Tab-separated table of N, CA and C and ligand atoms in Angstrom:
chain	number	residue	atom	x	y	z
U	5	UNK	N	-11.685	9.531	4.627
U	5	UNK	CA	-10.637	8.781	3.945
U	5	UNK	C	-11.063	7.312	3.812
U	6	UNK	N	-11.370	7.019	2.468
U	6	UNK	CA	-11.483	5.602	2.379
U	6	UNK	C	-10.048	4.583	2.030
U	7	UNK	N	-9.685	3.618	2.797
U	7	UNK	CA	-8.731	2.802	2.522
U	7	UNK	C	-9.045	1.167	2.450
U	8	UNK	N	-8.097	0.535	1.329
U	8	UNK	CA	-9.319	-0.577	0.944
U	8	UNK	C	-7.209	-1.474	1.213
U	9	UNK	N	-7.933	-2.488	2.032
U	9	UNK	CA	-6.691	-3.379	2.551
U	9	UNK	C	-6.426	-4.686	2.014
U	10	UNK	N	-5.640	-5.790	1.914
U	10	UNK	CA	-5.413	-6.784	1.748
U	10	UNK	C	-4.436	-7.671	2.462
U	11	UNK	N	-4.394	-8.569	2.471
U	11	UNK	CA	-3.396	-9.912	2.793
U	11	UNK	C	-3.516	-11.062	1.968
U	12	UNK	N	-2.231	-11.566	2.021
U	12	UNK	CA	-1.938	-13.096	2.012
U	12	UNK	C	-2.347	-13.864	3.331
U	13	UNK	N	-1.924	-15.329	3.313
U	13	UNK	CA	-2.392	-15.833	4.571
U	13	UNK	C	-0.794	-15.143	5.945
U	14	UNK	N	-0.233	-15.146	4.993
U	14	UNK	CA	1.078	-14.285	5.336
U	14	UNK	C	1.036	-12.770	6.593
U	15	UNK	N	-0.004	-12.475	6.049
U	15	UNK	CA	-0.079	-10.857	6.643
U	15	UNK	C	-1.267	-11.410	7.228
U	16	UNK	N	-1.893	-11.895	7.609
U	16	UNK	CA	-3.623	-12.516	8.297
U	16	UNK	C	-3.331	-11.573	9.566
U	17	UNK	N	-2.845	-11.829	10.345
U	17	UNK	CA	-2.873	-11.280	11.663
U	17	UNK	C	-2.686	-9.947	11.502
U	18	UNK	N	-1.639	-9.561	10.966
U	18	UNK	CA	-1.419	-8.097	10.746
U	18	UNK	C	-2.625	-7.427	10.163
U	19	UNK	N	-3.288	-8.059	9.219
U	19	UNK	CA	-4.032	-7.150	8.696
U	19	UNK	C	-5.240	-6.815	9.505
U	20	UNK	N	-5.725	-7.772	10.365
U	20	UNK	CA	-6.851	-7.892	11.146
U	20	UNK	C	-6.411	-6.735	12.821
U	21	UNK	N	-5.181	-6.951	12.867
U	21	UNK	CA	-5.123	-5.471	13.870
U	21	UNK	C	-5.237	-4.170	13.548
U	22	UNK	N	-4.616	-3.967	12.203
U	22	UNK	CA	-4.613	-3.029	11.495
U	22	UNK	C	-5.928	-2.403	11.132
U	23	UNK	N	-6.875	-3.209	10.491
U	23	UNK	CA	-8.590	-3.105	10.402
U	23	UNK	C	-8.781	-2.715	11.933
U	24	UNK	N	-8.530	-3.036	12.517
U	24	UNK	CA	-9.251	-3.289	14.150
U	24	UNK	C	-8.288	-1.414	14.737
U	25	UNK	N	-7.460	-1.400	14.104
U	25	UNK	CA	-6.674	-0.266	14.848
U	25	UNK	C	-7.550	0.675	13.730
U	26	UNK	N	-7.467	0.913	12.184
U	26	UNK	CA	-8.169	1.796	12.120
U	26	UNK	C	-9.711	2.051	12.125
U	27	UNK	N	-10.413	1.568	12.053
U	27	UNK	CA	-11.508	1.585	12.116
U	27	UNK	C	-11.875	2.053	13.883
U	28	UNK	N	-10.908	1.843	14.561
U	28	UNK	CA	-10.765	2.358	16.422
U	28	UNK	C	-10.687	3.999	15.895
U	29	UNK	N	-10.127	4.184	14.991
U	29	UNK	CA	-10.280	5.638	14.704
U	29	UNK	C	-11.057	6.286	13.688
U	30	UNK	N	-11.955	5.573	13.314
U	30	UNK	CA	-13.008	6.085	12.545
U	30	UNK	C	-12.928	5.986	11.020
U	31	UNK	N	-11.881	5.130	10.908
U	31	UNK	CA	-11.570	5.413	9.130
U	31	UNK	C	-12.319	4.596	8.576
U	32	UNK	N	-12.421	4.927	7.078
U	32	UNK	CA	-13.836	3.505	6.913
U	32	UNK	C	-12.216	2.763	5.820
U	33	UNK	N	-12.397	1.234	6.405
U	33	UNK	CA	-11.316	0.099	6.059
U	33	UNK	C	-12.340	-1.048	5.226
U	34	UNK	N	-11.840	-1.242	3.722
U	34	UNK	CA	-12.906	-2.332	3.145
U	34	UNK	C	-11.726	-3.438	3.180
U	35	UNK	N	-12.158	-4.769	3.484
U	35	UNK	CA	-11.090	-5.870	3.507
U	35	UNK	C	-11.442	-6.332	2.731
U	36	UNK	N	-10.415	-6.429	1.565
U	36	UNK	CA	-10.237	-7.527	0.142
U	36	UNK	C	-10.115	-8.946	0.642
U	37	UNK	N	-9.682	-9.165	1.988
U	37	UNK	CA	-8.887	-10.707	1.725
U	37	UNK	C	-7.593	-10.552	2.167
U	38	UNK	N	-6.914	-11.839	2.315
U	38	UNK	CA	-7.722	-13.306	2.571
U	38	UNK	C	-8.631	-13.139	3.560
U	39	UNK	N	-9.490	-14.100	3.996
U	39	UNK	CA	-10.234	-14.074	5.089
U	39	UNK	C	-10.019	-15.033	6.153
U	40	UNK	N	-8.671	-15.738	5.853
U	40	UNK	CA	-8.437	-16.550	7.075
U	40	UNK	C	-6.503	-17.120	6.639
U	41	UNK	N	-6.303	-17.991	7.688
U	41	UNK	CA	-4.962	-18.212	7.077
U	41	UNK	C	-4.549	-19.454	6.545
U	42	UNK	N	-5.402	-19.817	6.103
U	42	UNK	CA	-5.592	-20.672	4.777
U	42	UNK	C	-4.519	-19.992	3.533
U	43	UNK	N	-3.483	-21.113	3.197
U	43	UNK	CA	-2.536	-20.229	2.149
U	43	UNK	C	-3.298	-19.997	0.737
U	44	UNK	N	-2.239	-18.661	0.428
U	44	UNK	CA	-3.478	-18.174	-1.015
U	44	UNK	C	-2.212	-17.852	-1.308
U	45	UNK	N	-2.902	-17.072	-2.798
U	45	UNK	CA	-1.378	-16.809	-3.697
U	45	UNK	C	-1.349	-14.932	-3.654
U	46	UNK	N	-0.593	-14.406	-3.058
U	46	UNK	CA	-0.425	-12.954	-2.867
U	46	UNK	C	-0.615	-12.276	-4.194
U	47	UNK	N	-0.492	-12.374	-5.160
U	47	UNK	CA	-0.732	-11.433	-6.422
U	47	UNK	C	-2.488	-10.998	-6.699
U	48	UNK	N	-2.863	-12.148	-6.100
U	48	UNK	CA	-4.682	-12.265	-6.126
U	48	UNK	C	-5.161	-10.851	-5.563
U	49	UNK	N	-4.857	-10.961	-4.284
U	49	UNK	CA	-5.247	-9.602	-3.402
U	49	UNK	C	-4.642	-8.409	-4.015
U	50	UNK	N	-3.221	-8.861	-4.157
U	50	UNK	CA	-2.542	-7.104	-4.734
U	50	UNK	C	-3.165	-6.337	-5.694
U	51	UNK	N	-3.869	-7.443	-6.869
U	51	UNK	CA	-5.193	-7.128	-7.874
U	51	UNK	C	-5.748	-6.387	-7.512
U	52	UNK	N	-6.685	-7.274	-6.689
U	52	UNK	CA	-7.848	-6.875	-6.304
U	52	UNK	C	-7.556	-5.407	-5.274
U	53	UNK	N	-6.808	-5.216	-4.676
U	53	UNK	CA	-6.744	-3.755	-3.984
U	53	UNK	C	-6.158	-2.827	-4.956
U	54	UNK	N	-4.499	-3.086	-5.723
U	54	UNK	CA	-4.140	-2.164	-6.511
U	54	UNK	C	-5.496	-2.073	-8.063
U	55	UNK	N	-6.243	-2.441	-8.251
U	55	UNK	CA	-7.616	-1.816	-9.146
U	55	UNK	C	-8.306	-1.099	-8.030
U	56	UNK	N	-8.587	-1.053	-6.973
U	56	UNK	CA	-9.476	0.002	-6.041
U	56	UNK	C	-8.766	1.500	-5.593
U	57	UNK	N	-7.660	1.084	-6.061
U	57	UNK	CA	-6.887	2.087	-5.989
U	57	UNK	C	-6.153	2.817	-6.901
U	58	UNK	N	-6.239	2.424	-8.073
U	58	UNK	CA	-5.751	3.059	-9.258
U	58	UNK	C	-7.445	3.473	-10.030
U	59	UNK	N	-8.415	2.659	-9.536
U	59	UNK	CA	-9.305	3.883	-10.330
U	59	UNK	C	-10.179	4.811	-9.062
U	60	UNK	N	-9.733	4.623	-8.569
U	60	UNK	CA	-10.119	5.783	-7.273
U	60	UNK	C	-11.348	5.472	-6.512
U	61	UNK	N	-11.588	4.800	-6.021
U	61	UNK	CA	-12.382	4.191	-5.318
U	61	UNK	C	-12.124	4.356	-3.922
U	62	UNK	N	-10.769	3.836	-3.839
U	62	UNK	CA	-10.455	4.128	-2.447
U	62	UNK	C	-9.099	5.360	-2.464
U	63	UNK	N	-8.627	6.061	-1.290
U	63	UNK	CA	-7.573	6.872	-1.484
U	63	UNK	C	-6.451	6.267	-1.498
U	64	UNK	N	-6.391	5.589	-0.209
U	64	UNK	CA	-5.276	4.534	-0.505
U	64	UNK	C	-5.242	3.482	0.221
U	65	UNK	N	-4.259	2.284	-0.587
U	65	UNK	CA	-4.103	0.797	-0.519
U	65	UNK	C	-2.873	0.651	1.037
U	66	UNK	N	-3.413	-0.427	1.607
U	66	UNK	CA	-2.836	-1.290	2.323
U	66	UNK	C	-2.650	-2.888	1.856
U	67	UNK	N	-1.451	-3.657	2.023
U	67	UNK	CA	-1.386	-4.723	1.403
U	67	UNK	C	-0.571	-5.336	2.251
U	68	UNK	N	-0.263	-6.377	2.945
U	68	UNK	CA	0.251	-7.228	3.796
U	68	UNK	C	0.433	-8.647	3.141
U	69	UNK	N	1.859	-9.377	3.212
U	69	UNK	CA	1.904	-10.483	2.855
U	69	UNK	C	3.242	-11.189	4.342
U	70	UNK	N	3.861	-11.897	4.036
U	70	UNK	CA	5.215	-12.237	4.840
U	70	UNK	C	6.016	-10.921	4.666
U	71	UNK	N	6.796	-10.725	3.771
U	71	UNK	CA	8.252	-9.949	3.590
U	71	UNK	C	7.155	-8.908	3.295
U	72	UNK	N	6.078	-8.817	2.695
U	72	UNK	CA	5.975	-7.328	1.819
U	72	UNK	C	6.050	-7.462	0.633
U	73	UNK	N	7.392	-8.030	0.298
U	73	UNK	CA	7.857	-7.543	-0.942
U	73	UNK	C	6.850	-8.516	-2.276
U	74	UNK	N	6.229	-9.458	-2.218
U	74	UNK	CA	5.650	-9.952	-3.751
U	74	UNK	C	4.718	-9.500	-3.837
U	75	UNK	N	3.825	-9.101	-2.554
U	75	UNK	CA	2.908	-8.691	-2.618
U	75	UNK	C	3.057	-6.732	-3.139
U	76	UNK	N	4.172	-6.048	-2.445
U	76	UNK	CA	4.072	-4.595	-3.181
U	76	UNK	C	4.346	-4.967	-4.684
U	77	UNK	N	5.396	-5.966	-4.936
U	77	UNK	CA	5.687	-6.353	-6.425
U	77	UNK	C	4.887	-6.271	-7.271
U	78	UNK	N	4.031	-7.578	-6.910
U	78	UNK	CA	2.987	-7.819	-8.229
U	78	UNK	C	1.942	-6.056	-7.976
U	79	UNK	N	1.598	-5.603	-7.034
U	79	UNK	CA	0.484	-4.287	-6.860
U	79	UNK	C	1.125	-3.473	-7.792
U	80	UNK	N	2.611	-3.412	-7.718
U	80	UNK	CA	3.520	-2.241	-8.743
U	80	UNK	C	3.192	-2.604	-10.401
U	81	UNK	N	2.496	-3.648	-9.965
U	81	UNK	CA	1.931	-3.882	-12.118
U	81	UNK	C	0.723	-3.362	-12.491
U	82	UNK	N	0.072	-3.032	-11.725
U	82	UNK	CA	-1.232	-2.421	-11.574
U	82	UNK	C	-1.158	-0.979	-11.941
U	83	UNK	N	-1.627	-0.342	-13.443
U	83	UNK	CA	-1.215	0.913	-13.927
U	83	UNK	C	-2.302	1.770	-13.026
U	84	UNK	N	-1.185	2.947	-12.603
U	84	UNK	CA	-1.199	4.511	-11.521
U	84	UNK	C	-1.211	3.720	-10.102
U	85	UNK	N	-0.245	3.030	-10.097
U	85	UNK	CA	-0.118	2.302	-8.275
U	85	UNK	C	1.422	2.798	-8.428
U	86	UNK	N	1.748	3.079	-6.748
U	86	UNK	CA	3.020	3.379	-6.229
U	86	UNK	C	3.117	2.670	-4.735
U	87	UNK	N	2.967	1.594	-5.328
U	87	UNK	CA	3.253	0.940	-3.793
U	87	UNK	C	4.825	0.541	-2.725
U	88	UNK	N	4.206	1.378	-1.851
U	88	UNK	CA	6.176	1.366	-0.953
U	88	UNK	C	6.299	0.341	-0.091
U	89	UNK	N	6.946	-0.525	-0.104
U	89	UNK	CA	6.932	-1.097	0.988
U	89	UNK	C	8.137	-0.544	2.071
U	90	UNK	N	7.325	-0.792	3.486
U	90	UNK	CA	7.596	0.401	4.468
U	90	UNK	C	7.908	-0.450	5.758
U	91	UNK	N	9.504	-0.500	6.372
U	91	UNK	CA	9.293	-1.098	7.550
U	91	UNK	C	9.772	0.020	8.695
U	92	UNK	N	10.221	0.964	8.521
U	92	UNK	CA	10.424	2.570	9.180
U	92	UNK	C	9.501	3.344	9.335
U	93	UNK	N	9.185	4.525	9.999
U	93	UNK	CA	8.050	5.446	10.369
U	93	UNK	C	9.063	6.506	8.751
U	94	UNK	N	10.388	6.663	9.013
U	94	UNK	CA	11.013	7.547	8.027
U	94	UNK	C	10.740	7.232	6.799
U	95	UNK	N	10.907	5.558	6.359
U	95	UNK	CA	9.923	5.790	4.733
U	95	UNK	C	9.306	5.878	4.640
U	96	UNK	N	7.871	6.096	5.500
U	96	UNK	CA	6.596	5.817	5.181
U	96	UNK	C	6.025	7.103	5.381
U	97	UNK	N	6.697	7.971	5.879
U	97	UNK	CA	6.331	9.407	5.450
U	97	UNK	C	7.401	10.131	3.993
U	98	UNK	N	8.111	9.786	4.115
U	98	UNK	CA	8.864	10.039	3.025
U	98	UNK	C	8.058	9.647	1.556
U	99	UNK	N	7.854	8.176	1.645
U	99	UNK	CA	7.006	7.731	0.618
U	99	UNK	C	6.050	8.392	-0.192
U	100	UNK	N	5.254	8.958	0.946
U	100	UNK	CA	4.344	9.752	0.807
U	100	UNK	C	4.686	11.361	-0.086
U	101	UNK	N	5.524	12.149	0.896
U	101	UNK	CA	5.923	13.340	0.396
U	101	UNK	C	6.697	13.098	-0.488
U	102	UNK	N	7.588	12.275	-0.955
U	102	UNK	CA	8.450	12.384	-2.896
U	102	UNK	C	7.721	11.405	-3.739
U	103	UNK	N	7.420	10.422	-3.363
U	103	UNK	CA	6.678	9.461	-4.196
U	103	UNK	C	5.251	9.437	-4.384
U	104	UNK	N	4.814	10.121	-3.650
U	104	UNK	CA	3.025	10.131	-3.603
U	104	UNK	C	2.633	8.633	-4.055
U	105	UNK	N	3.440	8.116	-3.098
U	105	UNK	CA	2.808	6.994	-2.537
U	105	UNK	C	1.662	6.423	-2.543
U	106	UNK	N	0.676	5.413	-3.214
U	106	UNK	CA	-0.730	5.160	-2.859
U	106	UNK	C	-0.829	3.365	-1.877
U	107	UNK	N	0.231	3.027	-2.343
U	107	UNK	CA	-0.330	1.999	-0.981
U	107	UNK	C	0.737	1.617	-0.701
U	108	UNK	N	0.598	1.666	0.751
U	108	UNK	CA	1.476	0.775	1.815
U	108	UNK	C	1.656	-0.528	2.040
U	109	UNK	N	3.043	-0.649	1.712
U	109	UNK	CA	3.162	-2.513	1.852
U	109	UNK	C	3.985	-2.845	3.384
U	110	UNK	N	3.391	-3.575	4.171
U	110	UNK	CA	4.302	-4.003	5.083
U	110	UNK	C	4.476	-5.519	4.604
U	111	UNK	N	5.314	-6.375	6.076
U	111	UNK	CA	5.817	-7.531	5.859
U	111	UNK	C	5.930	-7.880	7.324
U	112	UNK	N	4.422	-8.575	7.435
U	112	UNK	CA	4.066	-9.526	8.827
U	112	UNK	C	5.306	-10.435	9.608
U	113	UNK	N	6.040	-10.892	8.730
U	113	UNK	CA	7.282	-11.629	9.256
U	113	UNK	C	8.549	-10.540	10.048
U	114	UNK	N	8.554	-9.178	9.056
U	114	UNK	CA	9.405	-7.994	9.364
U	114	UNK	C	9.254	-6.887	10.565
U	115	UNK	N	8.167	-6.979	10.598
U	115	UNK	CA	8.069	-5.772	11.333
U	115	UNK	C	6.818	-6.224	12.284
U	116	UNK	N	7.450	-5.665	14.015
U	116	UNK	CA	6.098	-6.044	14.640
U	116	UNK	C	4.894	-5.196	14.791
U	117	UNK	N	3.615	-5.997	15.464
U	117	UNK	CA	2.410	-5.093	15.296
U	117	UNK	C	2.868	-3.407	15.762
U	118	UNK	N	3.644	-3.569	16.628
U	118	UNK	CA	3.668	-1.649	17.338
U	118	UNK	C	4.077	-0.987	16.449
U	119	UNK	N	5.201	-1.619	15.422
U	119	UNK	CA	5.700	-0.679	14.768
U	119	UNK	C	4.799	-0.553	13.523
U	120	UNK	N	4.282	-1.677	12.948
U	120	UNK	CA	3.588	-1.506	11.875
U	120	UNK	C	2.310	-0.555	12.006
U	121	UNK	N	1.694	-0.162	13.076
U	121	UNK	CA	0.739	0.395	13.429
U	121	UNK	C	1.116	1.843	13.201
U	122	UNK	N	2.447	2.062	13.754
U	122	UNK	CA	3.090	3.202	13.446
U	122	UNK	C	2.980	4.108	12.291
U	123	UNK	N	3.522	3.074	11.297
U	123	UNK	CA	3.956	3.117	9.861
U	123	UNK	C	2.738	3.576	9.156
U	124	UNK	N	1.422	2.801	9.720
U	124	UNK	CA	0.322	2.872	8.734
U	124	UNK	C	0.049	4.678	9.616
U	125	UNK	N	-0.159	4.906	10.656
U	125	UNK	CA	-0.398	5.956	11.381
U	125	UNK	C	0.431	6.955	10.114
U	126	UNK	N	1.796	7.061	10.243
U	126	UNK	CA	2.748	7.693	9.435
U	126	UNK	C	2.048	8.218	7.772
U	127	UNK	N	2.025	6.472	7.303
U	127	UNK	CA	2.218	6.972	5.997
U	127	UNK	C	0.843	7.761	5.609
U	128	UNK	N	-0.419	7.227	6.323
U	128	UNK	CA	-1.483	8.019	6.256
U	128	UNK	C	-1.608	9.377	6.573
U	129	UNK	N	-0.784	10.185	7.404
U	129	UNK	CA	-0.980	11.334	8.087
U	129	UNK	C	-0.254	12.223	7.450
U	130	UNK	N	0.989	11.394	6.462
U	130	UNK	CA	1.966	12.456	5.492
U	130	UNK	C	1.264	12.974	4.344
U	131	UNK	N	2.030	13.939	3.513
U	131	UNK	CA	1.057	14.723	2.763
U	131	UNK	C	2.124	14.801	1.134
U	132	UNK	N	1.759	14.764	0.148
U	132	UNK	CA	3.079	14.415	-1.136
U	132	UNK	C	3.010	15.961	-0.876
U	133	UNK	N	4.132	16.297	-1.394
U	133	UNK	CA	5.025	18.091	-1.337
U	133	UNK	C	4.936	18.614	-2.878
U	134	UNK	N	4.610	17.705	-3.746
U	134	UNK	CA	4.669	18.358	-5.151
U	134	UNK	C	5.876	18.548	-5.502
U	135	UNK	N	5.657	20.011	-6.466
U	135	UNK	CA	7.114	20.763	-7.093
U	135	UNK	C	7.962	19.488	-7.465
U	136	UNK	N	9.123	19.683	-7.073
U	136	UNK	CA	9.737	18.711	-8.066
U	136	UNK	C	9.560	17.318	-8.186
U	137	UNK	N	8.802	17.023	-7.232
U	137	UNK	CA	8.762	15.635	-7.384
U	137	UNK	C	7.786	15.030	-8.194
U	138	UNK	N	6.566	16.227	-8.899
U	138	UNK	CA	5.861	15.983	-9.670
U	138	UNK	C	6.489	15.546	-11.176
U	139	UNK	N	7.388	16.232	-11.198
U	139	UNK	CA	8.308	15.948	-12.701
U	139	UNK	C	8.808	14.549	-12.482
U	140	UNK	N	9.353	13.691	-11.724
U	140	UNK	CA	9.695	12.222	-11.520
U	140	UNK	C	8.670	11.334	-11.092
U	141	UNK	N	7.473	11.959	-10.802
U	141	UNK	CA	6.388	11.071	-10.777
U	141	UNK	C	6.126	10.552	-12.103
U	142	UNK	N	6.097	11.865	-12.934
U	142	UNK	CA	5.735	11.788	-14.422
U	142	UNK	C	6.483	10.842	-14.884
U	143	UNK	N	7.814	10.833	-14.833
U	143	UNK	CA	8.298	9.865	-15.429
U	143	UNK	C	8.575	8.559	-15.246
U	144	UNK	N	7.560	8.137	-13.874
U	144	UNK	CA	7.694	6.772	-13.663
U	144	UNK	C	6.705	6.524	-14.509
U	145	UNK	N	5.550	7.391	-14.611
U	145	UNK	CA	4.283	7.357	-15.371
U	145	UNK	C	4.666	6.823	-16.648
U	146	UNK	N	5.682	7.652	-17.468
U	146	UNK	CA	6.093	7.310	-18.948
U	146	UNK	C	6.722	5.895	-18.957
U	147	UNK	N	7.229	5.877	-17.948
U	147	UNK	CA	7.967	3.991	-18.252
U	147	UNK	C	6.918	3.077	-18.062
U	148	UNK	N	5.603	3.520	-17.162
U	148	UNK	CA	4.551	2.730	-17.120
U	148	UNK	C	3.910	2.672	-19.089
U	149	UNK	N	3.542	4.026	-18.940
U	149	UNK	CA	3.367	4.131	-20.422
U	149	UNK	C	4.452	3.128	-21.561
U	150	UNK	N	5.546	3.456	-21.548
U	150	UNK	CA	6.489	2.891	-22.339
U	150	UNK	C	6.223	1.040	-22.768
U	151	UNK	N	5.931	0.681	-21.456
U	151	UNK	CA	5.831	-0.888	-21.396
U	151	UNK	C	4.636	-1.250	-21.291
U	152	UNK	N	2.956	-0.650	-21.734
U	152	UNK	CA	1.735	-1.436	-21.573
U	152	UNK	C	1.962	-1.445	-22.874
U	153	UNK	N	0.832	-2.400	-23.144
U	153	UNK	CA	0.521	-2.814	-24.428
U	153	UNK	C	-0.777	-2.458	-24.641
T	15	RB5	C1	4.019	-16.779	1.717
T	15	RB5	O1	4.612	-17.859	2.336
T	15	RB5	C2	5.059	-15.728	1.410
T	15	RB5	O2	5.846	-16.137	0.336
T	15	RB5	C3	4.401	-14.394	1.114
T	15	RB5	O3	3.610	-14.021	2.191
T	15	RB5	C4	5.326	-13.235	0.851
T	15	RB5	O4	6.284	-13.097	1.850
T	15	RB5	C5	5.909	-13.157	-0.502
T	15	RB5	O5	6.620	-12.224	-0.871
């Protein structure tokens, strides 16, 4: 399983346990950035990981900022990304099985390291269920479709 990660200066710490927790288990983890906590602008990284992950490079995205949320935001513009942001073990398997989920957003300010460790444990280990949820995947697909240019 390749998973390709990111941060803001926001998520710095988080992301560097997270690297450090999976790679303790053998996963191969490529770090986009930032590389220190020097402030940066979160949409930069969400780029740069949601493209490694919408053309398949990696299986799936990790993205860390403060809240989560600008950073899953701007990744959700990135066409074939489904990024959840996840501060429960319950969405982050859920995510996975109805949404087929491709990257996980936490929020360094939200959630602490034990639990976030959790989450990434979670959303990685869940599996999407198909059947019907393939038909509403599709159609997030078409509104993606609907609005590129
Ligand atoms: C940076 O201060 C902060 O705005 C960012 O990490 C994130 O929380 C934005 O949604």
């Amino acid at each position: 399983m390749k998973i390709a990660i990111g941060s803001d200066h926001g998520g710095f710490k988080l992301k560097s346990e997270i690297i450090k927790h999976l790679e303790g288990k053998g996963i191969d983890v490529k770090d986009f950035g930032t590389y220190s906590e020097e402030s940066c602008d979160y949409p930069d990284i969400a780029l740069a990981v949601g493209e490694k992950v919408s053309n398949k490079d990696f299986d799936f995205g990790i993205l860390i900022c403060g809240t989560g949320i600008g950073i899953s935001i701007a990744a959700n513009k990135v066409k074939g990304v489904r990024a959840a942001l996840c501060s429960d073990t319950f969405s982050a398997h859920a995510t996975r099985e109805h949404n087929n989920a491709n990257i996980l957003a936490l929020g360094e300010r939200v959630v602490g390291p034990g639990l976030a460790l959790d989450i990434v444990d979670t959303f990685l280990n869940a599996k999407f269920q198909g059947d019907r949820h393939i038909r509403r995947i599709n159609k997030i697909t078409d509104i993606e479709i609907k609005y590129s240019k």
